[in-house]
């Protein structure tokens, strides 16, 4: 352990990220004072025991864990306050536009409000995100007065659903909504700072590039080209996006590490190759560093043109660290630099650690760097002296190995977040990555360089066959049913233990150091075997619900359930979209009666408004009234196991029920009484219970405390 102190830093990064994640998973908030005190005490203990290897090692990891808690607490404390807590069905929002994002037929704008009718606040420390018609003439820096409907940040529909409100909160967005048609007035702000002028110029430039792509390419290639160049995915056909997801090529749509790396790498190669062709420059000046500066600048331009989304920012930070290391004559690719990039990203956005984008990016990059910095380096040594055909074979073999490594490392993360894993991702990327690296990305660089002169058409025309190959590959592999595995019921603690075990193996390569992995893997198995998925989901919006019959493998849903919510819940239960007609049944009755079989048969009645709640309570084990209150005492006396009504959904949010556990608990319990008991019923879980006291959780018109 003492001889490998250089690896302590890598584990410290892991525990720093773990501290950020743990903060958001705790049932109660930790204050900055508590986390700072813990950090000071642990850091002092580390300093005092620095000559005792194992003690110092453990204290350093715990100190980094406390540092992650502190950073997350600071960001949470510095977040927006006095968020919107009730729906404003018709109000006027006046403010300055600070961001514009095209979304196909819609346009999404972020507004820094000056005044909002219906609110007494004179100053707002949060912004508003509104949806406009797609042809609305809006630009960054405009002063706008718009008639709109505003909604508070929406808590997860049911326990276990994605928490989109958390990402909005840390993006300083306190309300969302939509504009009423064209009921808005736009004027240029009197005062415009340099940053607003820069973003306005970038947005105008992005719109011009979009028009040039439309003039040179037709659909569907034009939509893919926009997604790759300016990050606008609104024109990508839904069926194409689904094929890309099924084939494991969905990462091509999100501008992240692959795109940024290929573009910066192309610019770096072209600049260095061009300068090397001039002996008087190549022999006197550090052309490699000049090329690195050029690549950094190109990456910054690409960051702005792509809309500067969070994944793109993270990718640029990682590459920026690489270029800085090259300028300082340090190793450009190493696990330490990956760790530095991760720390920088988490310092800026500690909540990113819970997102699939962050986890997939650093898992893939870390595994690849570890391989090519170890066994892969020895395998590639001497490649320059081999014949060209051997180098081609080595390159193809490297693509296969890279695909296998990335697929193996990211599979549990993808399965947990999205409920499905593409087994053909290795094959798809074997075709797609060379096309992107040697065909599409170099032409994107050339197109961006020639657009100011109006000479982009030939380049975009040459790019079109490459885009067609990508689409055909996604369509071909996306239609292979056995190539997509649907998984459900993955436990978060089990996945965390598995990822930590893989990370430990990547960092420590000594056989003795692999022994600590064994108890972690055992814990992952125990967590997964003890995991129990919910069968009944009642959304907090008092409109949506789902009941899954595990014996028949059938999902019962209301007739008017949105396609977005249906897709999330189908993935949650591991149902394939192509089997929707056989495995999904929409209930058209009011009330809806569902009978679940198995060892403990249950009868469920769900209604928007029960006309005879007493009859329902006498004839059902679970009664749900979405819009009215139930006579709790009478239902309890009738022997009903669970009652969910309007009062519960309003104050507790969405509800998830595991009906197999209902028979193991006290009879006639409702969520309000269960919440107040110390021995909480494991069969019922509400959003308020799971989400915790976070300032972005708005339930029942109140912010969680």
CSV table of N, CA, C and O in Angstrom, one decimal, residues 532-633:
chain,number,residue,atom,x,y,z
A,532,UNK,N,-37.1,-5.8,-4.1
A,532,UNK,CA,-38.5,-6.1,-4.4
A,532,UNK,C,-39.1,-4.9,-5.2
A,532,UNK,O,-39.1,-3.8,-4.8
A,533,UNK,N,-39.5,-5.2,-6.4
A,533,UNK,CA,-40.1,-4.2,-7.3
A,533,UNK,C,-41.5,-4.0,-7.0
A,533,UNK,O,-42.3,-4.9,-6.6
A,534,UNK,N,-42.0,-2.8,-7.3
A,534,UNK,CA,-43.4,-2.4,-7.0
A,534,UNK,C,-44.2,-2.9,-8.2
A,534,UNK,O,-43.8,-2.9,-9.4
A,535,UNK,N,-45.5,-3.3,-8.0
A,535,UNK,CA,-46.4,-3.8,-9.0
A,535,UNK,C,-47.4,-2.8,-9.4
A,535,UNK,O,-48.0,-2.8,-10.5
A,536,UNK,N,-47.7,-1.8,-8.5
A,536,UNK,CA,-48.8,-0.9,-8.7
A,536,UNK,C,-48.2,0.5,-8.5
A,536,UNK,O,-47.6,0.9,-7.5
A,537,UNK,N,-48.4,1.4,-9.6
A,537,UNK,CA,-47.9,2.7,-9.6
A,537,UNK,C,-49.1,3.7,-9.7
A,537,UNK,O,-49.9,3.6,-10.7
A,538,UNK,N,-49.2,4.7,-8.8
A,538,UNK,CA,-50.2,5.7,-8.9
A,538,UNK,C,-49.5,7.1,-8.9
A,538,UNK,O,-48.8,7.4,-8.0
A,539,UNK,N,-49.6,7.8,-10.0
A,539,UNK,CA,-48.9,9.0,-10.2
A,539,UNK,C,-49.5,10.1,-9.4
A,539,UNK,O,-50.7,10.2,-9.1
A,540,UNK,N,-48.6,11.0,-9.0
A,540,UNK,CA,-49.0,12.2,-8.2
A,540,UNK,C,-49.8,13.2,-8.9
A,540,UNK,O,-50.4,14.1,-8.3
A,541,UNK,N,-49.8,13.1,-10.3
A,541,UNK,CA,-50.7,14.0,-11.0
A,541,UNK,C,-52.2,13.7,-11.0
A,541,UNK,O,-53.0,14.4,-11.5
A,542,UNK,N,-52.5,12.5,-10.3
A,542,UNK,CA,-53.9,12.1,-10.1
A,542,UNK,C,-54.6,11.8,-11.4
A,542,UNK,O,-55.8,11.9,-11.5
A,543,UNK,N,-53.8,11.4,-12.4
A,543,UNK,CA,-54.3,11.0,-13.7
A,543,UNK,C,-53.8,9.7,-14.2
A,543,UNK,O,-54.5,8.9,-14.9
A,544,UNK,N,-52.5,9.4,-13.9
A,544,UNK,CA,-51.8,8.2,-14.4
A,544,UNK,C,-51.7,7.1,-13.4
A,544,UNK,O,-51.5,7.4,-12.2
A,545,UNK,N,-51.7,5.9,-13.9
A,545,UNK,CA,-51.5,4.7,-13.0
A,545,UNK,C,-51.1,3.5,-13.9
A,545,UNK,O,-51.3,3.5,-15.1
A,546,UNK,N,-50.5,2.5,-13.2
A,546,UNK,CA,-50.1,1.3,-13.9
A,546,UNK,C,-50.2,0.2,-12.9
A,546,UNK,O,-49.8,0.3,-11.8
A,547,UNK,N,-50.7,-1.0,-13.4
A,547,UNK,CA,-50.7,-2.2,-12.6
A,547,UNK,C,-50.1,-3.3,-13.4
A,547,UNK,O,-50.6,-3.6,-14.5
A,548,UNK,N,-49.1,-3.9,-12.8
A,548,UNK,CA,-48.4,-5.0,-13.6
A,548,UNK,C,-48.7,-6.3,-13.0
A,548,UNK,O,-48.5,-6.6,-11.8
A,549,UNK,N,-49.3,-7.2,-13.8
A,549,UNK,CA,-49.6,-8.6,-13.4
A,549,UNK,C,-48.4,-9.5,-13.7
A,549,UNK,O,-48.1,-9.8,-14.9
A,550,UNK,N,-47.6,-9.8,-12.7
A,550,UNK,CA,-46.4,-10.6,-13.0
A,550,UNK,C,-46.6,-12.0,-13.4
A,550,UNK,O,-45.8,-12.6,-14.1
A,551,UNK,N,-47.8,-12.6,-13.1
A,551,UNK,CA,-48.1,-13.9,-13.6
A,551,UNK,C,-48.4,-13.9,-15.0
A,551,UNK,O,-48.0,-14.8,-15.8
A,552,UNK,N,-49.2,-13.0,-15.5
A,552,UNK,CA,-49.6,-12.9,-16.9
A,552,UNK,C,-48.7,-12.1,-17.7
A,552,UNK,O,-48.8,-12.1,-19.0
A,553,UNK,N,-47.7,-11.4,-17.1
A,553,UNK,CA,-46.8,-10.5,-17.8
A,553,UNK,C,-47.6,-9.4,-18.6
A,553,UNK,O,-47.3,-9.1,-19.8
A,554,UNK,N,-48.6,-8.8,-17.9
A,554,UNK,CA,-49.4,-7.9,-18.6
A,554,UNK,C,-49.4,-6.6,-17.8
A,554,UNK,O,-49.5,-6.6,-16.5
A,555,UNK,N,-49.3,-5.4,-18.4
A,555,UNK,CA,-49.3,-4.1,-17.8
A,555,UNK,C,-50.6,-3.5,-18.1
A,555,UNK,O,-51.0,-3.2,-19.2
A,556,UNK,N,-51.4,-3.2,-17.0
A,556,UNK,CA,-52.7,-2.5,-17.1
A,556,UNK,C,-52.4,-1.0,-16.9
A,556,UNK,O,-51.8,-0.6,-15.9
A,557,UNK,N,-52.9,-0.2,-17.9
A,557,UNK,CA,-52.8,1.3,-17.8
A,557,UNK,C,-54.1,2.0,-18.2
A,557,UNK,O,-55.0,1.3,-18.8
A,558,UNK,N,-54.2,3.3,-17.9
A,558,UNK,CA,-55.4,4.0,-18.3
A,558,UNK,C,-55.4,4.2,-19.8
A,558,UNK,O,-54.3,4.2,-20.4
A,559,UNK,N,-56.5,4.5,-20.4
A,559,UNK,CA,-56.6,4.6,-21.8
A,559,UNK,C,-55.8,5.9,-22.3
A,559,UNK,O,-55.2,5.8,-23.4
A,560,UNK,N,-55.8,7.0,-21.6
A,560,UNK,CA,-55.2,8.2,-22.0
A,560,UNK,C,-53.8,8.4,-21.5
A,560,UNK,O,-53.3,9.6,-21.3
A,561,UNK,N,-53.1,7.4,-21.1
A,561,UNK,CA,-51.7,7.6,-20.6
A,561,UNK,C,-50.8,8.1,-21.7
A,561,UNK,O,-50.8,7.6,-22.8
A,562,UNK,N,-50.0,9.1,-21.3
A,562,UNK,CA,-49.1,9.7,-22.3
A,562,UNK,C,-48.1,8.7,-22.8
A,562,UNK,O,-47.7,7.8,-22.1
A,563,UNK,N,-47.6,8.8,-24.0
A,563,UNK,CA,-46.7,7.9,-24.6
A,563,UNK,C,-45.3,7.9,-23.9
A,563,UNK,O,-44.7,6.9,-23.7
A,564,UNK,N,-45.0,9.1,-23.4
A,564,UNK,CA,-43.7,9.3,-22.7
A,564,UNK,C,-43.7,8.5,-21.4
A,564,UNK,O,-42.8,7.7,-21.1
A,565,UNK,N,-44.8,8.7,-20.6
A,565,UNK,CA,-44.9,8.0,-19.3
A,565,UNK,C,-45.1,6.5,-19.6
A,565,UNK,O,-44.5,5.7,-18.8
A,566,UNK,N,-45.8,6.1,-20.6
A,566,UNK,CA,-45.9,4.7,-20.9
A,566,UNK,C,-44.6,4.0,-21.2
A,566,UNK,O,-44.3,2.9,-20.8
A,567,UNK,N,-43.7,4.7,-22.0
A,567,UNK,CA,-42.4,4.2,-22.3
A,567,UNK,C,-41.6,4.0,-21.1
A,567,UNK,O,-40.8,3.0,-21.0
A,568,UNK,N,-41.6,4.9,-20.2
A,568,UNK,CA,-40.8,4.8,-18.9
A,568,UNK,C,-41.3,3.6,-18.1
A,568,UNK,O,-40.5,2.9,-17.6
A,569,UNK,N,-42.6,3.5,-18.0
A,569,UNK,CA,-43.1,2.4,-17.1
A,569,UNK,C,-42.9,1.0,-17.8
A,569,UNK,O,-42.7,0.0,-17.2
A,570,UNK,N,-43.0,1.0,-19.1
A,570,UNK,CA,-42.8,-0.3,-19.8
A,570,UNK,C,-41.3,-0.7,-19.6
A,570,UNK,O,-41.0,-1.9,-19.4
A,571,UNK,N,-40.4,0.2,-19.7
A,571,UNK,CA,-39.0,-0.1,-19.5
A,571,UNK,C,-38.7,-0.5,-18.1
A,571,UNK,O,-37.9,-1.4,-17.8
A,572,UNK,N,-39.5,0.1,-17.2
A,572,UNK,CA,-39.3,-0.3,-15.7
A,572,UNK,C,-39.7,-1.7,-15.5
A,572,UNK,O,-39.1,-2.4,-14.6
A,573,UNK,N,-40.7,-2.2,-16.2
A,573,UNK,CA,-41.2,-3.6,-16.0
A,573,UNK,C,-40.6,-4.6,-17.0
A,573,UNK,O,-41.0,-5.7,-17.1
A,574,UNK,N,-39.6,-4.1,-17.8
A,574,UNK,CA,-38.9,-4.9,-18.8
A,574,UNK,C,-39.8,-5.4,-19.9
A,574,UNK,O,-39.5,-6.5,-20.4
A,575,UNK,N,-40.7,-4.6,-20.4
A,575,UNK,CA,-41.6,-4.9,-21.5
A,575,UNK,C,-41.0,-4.4,-22.8
A,575,UNK,O,-40.6,-3.2,-22.9
A,576,UNK,N,-41.0,-5.1,-23.9
A,576,UNK,CA,-40.5,-4.7,-25.2
A,576,UNK,C,-41.6,-3.9,-25.9
A,576,UNK,O,-42.8,-4.3,-25.9
A,577,UNK,N,-41.3,-2.8,-26.5
A,577,UNK,CA,-42.3,-1.9,-27.2
A,577,UNK,C,-43.0,-2.7,-28.3
A,577,UNK,O,-44.1,-2.5,-28.6
A,578,UNK,N,-42.2,-3.6,-29.0
A,578,UNK,CA,-42.8,-4.4,-30.1
A,578,UNK,C,-43.9,-5.3,-29.6
A,578,UNK,O,-44.7,-5.8,-30.4
A,579,UNK,N,-43.9,-5.7,-28.3
A,579,UNK,CA,-44.9,-6.6,-27.7
A,579,UNK,C,-46.0,-5.8,-27.0
A,579,UNK,O,-46.7,-6.4,-26.2
A,580,UNK,N,-46.1,-4.5,-27.3
A,580,UNK,CA,-47.1,-3.7,-26.6
A,580,UNK,C,-48.5,-4.2,-26.8
A,580,UNK,O,-49.3,-4.2,-25.8
A,581,UNK,N,-48.9,-4.6,-28.0
A,581,UNK,CA,-50.2,-5.1,-28.2
A,581,UNK,C,-50.6,-6.3,-27.4
A,581,UNK,O,-51.8,-6.5,-27.0
A,582,UNK,N,-49.6,-7.2,-27.1
A,582,UNK,CA,-49.9,-8.4,-26.3
A,582,UNK,C,-49.7,-8.2,-24.8
A,582,UNK,O,-50.4,-8.9,-24.0
A,583,UNK,N,-48.8,-7.3,-24.4
A,583,UNK,CA,-48.5,-7.2,-23.0
A,583,UNK,C,-49.0,-5.9,-22.3
A,583,UNK,O,-48.8,-5.7,-21.1
A,584,UNK,N,-49.6,-5.0,-23.0
A,584,UNK,CA,-50.2,-3.8,-22.4
A,584,UNK,C,-51.7,-3.7,-22.7
A,584,UNK,O,-52.1,-3.8,-23.9
A,585,UNK,N,-52.5,-3.6,-21.7
A,585,UNK,CA,-53.9,-3.5,-21.8
A,585,UNK,C,-54.4,-2.1,-21.3
A,585,UNK,O,-54.1,-1.8,-20.1
A,586,UNK,N,-55.0,-1.4,-22.1
A,586,UNK,CA,-55.6,-0.1,-21.7
A,586,UNK,C,-57.0,-0.2,-21.2
A,586,UNK,O,-57.8,-0.8,-21.9
A,587,UNK,N,-57.2,0.2,-20.0
A,587,UNK,CA,-58.5,0.1,-19.4
A,587,UNK,C,-59.4,1.2,-19.8
A,587,UNK,O,-59.1,2.4,-19.6
A,588,UNK,N,-60.6,0.9,-20.4
A,588,UNK,CA,-61.5,1.9,-20.8
A,588,UNK,C,-62.7,2.1,-19.9
A,588,UNK,O,-63.6,2.9,-20.1
A,589,UNK,N,-62.8,1.2,-18.9
A,589,UNK,CA,-64.0,1.3,-18.0
A,589,UNK,C,-63.7,2.3,-16.9
A,589,UNK,O,-62.6,2.7,-16.6
A,590,UNK,N,-64.8,2.8,-16.3
A,590,UNK,CA,-64.8,3.7,-15.2
A,590,UNK,C,-65.8,3.3,-14.2
A,590,UNK,O,-67.0,3.5,-14.4
A,591,UNK,N,-65.5,2.8,-13.0
A,591,UNK,CA,-64.1,2.6,-12.6
A,591,UNK,C,-63.5,1.3,-13.2
A,591,UNK,O,-64.2,0.5,-13.9
A,592,UNK,N,-62.2,1.2,-13.1
A,592,UNK,CA,-61.4,0.1,-13.7
A,592,UNK,C,-61.2,-1.0,-12.7
A,592,UNK,O,-60.7,-0.7,-11.6
A,593,UNK,N,-61.6,-2.2,-13.1
A,593,UNK,CA,-61.5,-3.3,-12.1
A,593,UNK,C,-60.4,-4.3,-12.7
A,593,UNK,O,-60.5,-4.7,-13.8
A,594,UNK,N,-59.4,-4.6,-11.8
A,594,UNK,CA,-58.3,-5.4,-12.2
A,594,UNK,C,-58.2,-6.5,-11.2
A,594,UNK,O,-58.2,-6.3,-9.9
A,595,UNK,N,-58.1,-7.8,-11.6
A,595,UNK,CA,-57.9,-8.9,-10.7
A,595,UNK,C,-56.5,-9.5,-11.0
A,595,UNK,O,-56.1,-9.9,-12.1
A,596,UNK,N,-55.7,-9.5,-9.9
A,596,UNK,CA,-54.3,-10.1,-10.0
A,596,UNK,C,-54.3,-11.5,-9.4
A,596,UNK,O,-54.8,-11.6,-8.2
A,597,UNK,N,-53.8,-12.4,-10.1
A,597,UNK,CA,-53.7,-13.8,-9.5
A,597,UNK,C,-52.4,-14.0,-8.8
A,597,UNK,O,-51.8,-13.1,-8.3
A,598,UNK,N,-52.1,-15.3,-8.6
A,598,UNK,CA,-50.9,-15.7,-7.9
A,598,UNK,C,-51.2,-16.3,-6.5
A,598,UNK,O,-52.3,-16.7,-6.3
A,599,UNK,N,-50.2,-16.4,-5.7
A,599,UNK,CA,-50.4,-17.0,-4.4
A,599,UNK,C,-51.3,-16.2,-3.5
A,599,UNK,O,-52.0,-16.7,-2.6
A,600,UNK,N,-51.3,-14.9,-3.7
A,600,UNK,CA,-52.2,-14.0,-3.0
A,600,UNK,C,-53.0,-13.1,-3.9
A,600,UNK,O,-52.7,-12.0,-4.3
A,601,UNK,N,-54.1,-13.7,-4.4
A,601,UNK,CA,-54.9,-12.9,-5.4
A,601,UNK,C,-55.4,-11.6,-4.8
A,601,UNK,O,-55.8,-11.6,-3.6
A,602,UNK,N,-55.4,-10.6,-5.6
A,602,UNK,CA,-55.9,-9.3,-5.2
A,602,UNK,C,-56.9,-8.7,-6.2
A,602,UNK,O,-56.7,-8.9,-7.4
A,603,UNK,N,-57.9,-8.0,-5.7
A,603,UNK,CA,-58.8,-7.3,-6.6
A,603,UNK,C,-58.5,-5.8,-6.4
A,603,UNK,O,-58.5,-5.3,-5.2
A,604,UNK,N,-58.4,-5.1,-7.5
A,604,UNK,CA,-58.1,-3.6,-7.5
A,604,UNK,C,-59.2,-2.9,-8.2
A,604,UNK,O,-59.6,-3.3,-9.3
A,605,UNK,N,-59.6,-1.8,-7.6
A,605,UNK,CA,-60.5,-0.9,-8.2
A,605,UNK,C,-59.9,0.5,-8.3
A,605,UNK,O,-59.5,1.1,-7.2
A,606,UNK,N,-59.7,1.1,-9.5
A,606,UNK,CA,-59.2,2.4,-9.7
A,606,UNK,C,-60.1,3.2,-10.5
A,606,UNK,O,-60.7,2.8,-11.5
A,607,UNK,N,-60.4,4.4,-10.0
A,607,UNK,CA,-61.4,5.3,-10.6
A,607,UNK,C,-60.9,6.8,-10.5
A,607,UNK,O,-60.2,7.1,-9.5
A,608,UNK,N,-61.3,7.6,-11.4
A,608,UNK,CA,-61.1,9.0,-11.3
A,608,UNK,C,-62.0,9.6,-10.2
A,608,UNK,O,-61.5,10.5,-9.5
A,609,UNK,N,-63.2,9.1,-10.1
A,609,UNK,CA,-64.1,9.5,-9.0
A,609,UNK,C,-65.1,8.4,-8.8
A,609,UNK,O,-65.9,8.1,-9.7
A,610,UNK,N,-65.1,7.8,-7.6
A,610,UNK,CA,-66.0,6.7,-7.3
A,610,UNK,C,-67.3,7.2,-7.0
A,610,UNK,O,-67.5,8.1,-6.1
A,611,UNK,N,-68.4,6.7,-7.6
A,611,UNK,CA,-69.7,7.1,-7.2
A,611,UNK,C,-70.2,6.4,-6.0
A,611,UNK,O,-71.1,6.9,-5.3
A,612,UNK,N,-69.7,5.2,-5.8
A,612,UNK,CA,-70.1,4.4,-4.6
A,612,UNK,C,-68.9,3.8,-3.9
A,612,UNK,O,-68.5,2.6,-4.1
A,613,UNK,N,-68.2,4.6,-3.2
A,613,UNK,CA,-66.9,4.1,-2.6
A,613,UNK,C,-67.1,3.0,-1.6
A,613,UNK,O,-66.3,2.1,-1.4
A,614,UNK,N,-68.3,2.9,-0.9
A,614,UNK,CA,-68.6,1.8,0.0
A,614,UNK,C,-68.6,0.5,-0.7
A,614,UNK,O,-68.1,-0.5,-0.1
A,615,UNK,N,-69.2,0.4,-1.8
A,615,UNK,CA,-69.3,-0.8,-2.6
A,615,UNK,C,-67.9,-1.2,-3.0
A,615,UNK,O,-67.5,-2.4,-2.9
A,616,UNK,N,-67.1,-0.3,-3.4
A,616,UNK,CA,-65.7,-0.6,-3.8
A,616,UNK,C,-64.9,-1.1,-2.7
A,616,UNK,O,-64.1,-2.1,-2.8
A,617,UNK,N,-65.0,-0.5,-1.5
A,617,UNK,CA,-64.3,-1.0,-0.4
A,617,UNK,C,-64.7,-2.4,0.1
A,617,UNK,O,-63.9,-3.1,0.6
A,618,UNK,N,-65.9,-2.8,-0.1
A,618,UNK,CA,-66.4,-4.1,0.3
A,618,UNK,C,-66.0,-5.2,-0.7
A,618,UNK,O,-65.9,-6.3,-0.3
A,619,UNK,N,-65.6,-4.8,-1.9
A,619,UNK,CA,-65.4,-5.8,-3.0
A,619,UNK,C,-63.9,-5.7,-3.5
A,619,UNK,O,-63.7,-6.3,-4.6
A,620,UNK,N,-63.0,-5.0,-2.9
A,620,UNK,CA,-61.7,-4.9,-3.5
A,620,UNK,C,-60.7,-4.8,-2.3
A,620,UNK,O,-61.0,-4.3,-1.2
A,621,UNK,N,-59.5,-5.4,-2.6
A,621,UNK,CA,-58.4,-5.3,-1.6
A,621,UNK,C,-57.7,-4.0,-1.7
A,621,UNK,O,-57.1,-3.6,-0.7
A,622,UNK,N,-57.6,-3.4,-2.9
A,622,UNK,CA,-57.0,-2.1,-3.0
A,622,UNK,C,-57.9,-1.2,-3.8
A,622,UNK,O,-58.5,-1.5,-4.8
A,623,UNK,N,-58.2,0.0,-3.2
A,623,UNK,CA,-59.1,0.9,-3.7
A,623,UNK,C,-58.4,2.3,-4.0
A,623,UNK,O,-57.7,2.8,-3.1
A,624,UNK,N,-58.5,2.8,-5.2
A,624,UNK,CA,-57.8,4.0,-5.5
A,624,UNK,C,-58.8,5.0,-6.1
A,624,UNK,O,-59.5,4.6,-7.1
A,625,UNK,N,-59.0,6.1,-5.5
A,625,UNK,CA,-59.8,7.2,-6.0
A,625,UNK,C,-58.9,8.4,-6.3
A,625,UNK,O,-58.4,9.0,-5.4
A,626,UNK,N,-58.8,8.7,-7.6
A,626,UNK,CA,-57.8,9.7,-8.0
A,626,UNK,C,-58.2,11.2,-7.6
A,626,UNK,O,-57.3,12.0,-7.4
A,627,UNK,N,-59.5,11.4,-7.7
A,627,UNK,CA,-59.9,12.8,-7.6
A,627,UNK,C,-60.7,13.1,-6.3
A,627,UNK,O,-61.0,14.3,-6.0
A,628,UNK,N,-61.2,12.1,-5.5
A,628,UNK,CA,-62.0,12.4,-4.3
A,628,UNK,C,-61.3,11.7,-3.1
A,628,UNK,O,-60.5,10.8,-3.2
A,629,UNK,N,-61.8,12.1,-1.9
A,629,UNK,CA,-61.4,11.5,-0.7
A,629,UNK,C,-62.2,10.2,-0.4
A,629,UNK,O,-63.5,10.2,-0.7
A,630,UNK,N,-61.6,9.2,0.1
A,630,UNK,CA,-62.3,8.0,0.5
A,630,UNK,C,-62.7,8.0,2.0
A,630,UNK,O,-62.1,8.7,2.8
A,631,UNK,N,-63.9,7.4,2.3
A,631,UNK,CA,-64.2,7.2,3.7
A,631,UNK,C,-63.3,6.2,4.4
A,631,UNK,O,-63.6,5.0,4.4
A,632,UNK,N,-62.2,6.7,4.9
A,632,UNK,CA,-61.1,5.8,5.4
A,632,UNK,C,-61.6,4.8,6.4
A,632,UNK,O,-61.3,3.6,6.4
A,633,UNK,N,-62.3,5.3,7.4
A,633,UNK,CA,-62.7,4.4,8.5
A,633,UNK,C,-63.7,3.3,8.0
A,633,UNK,O,-63.5,2.2,8.4
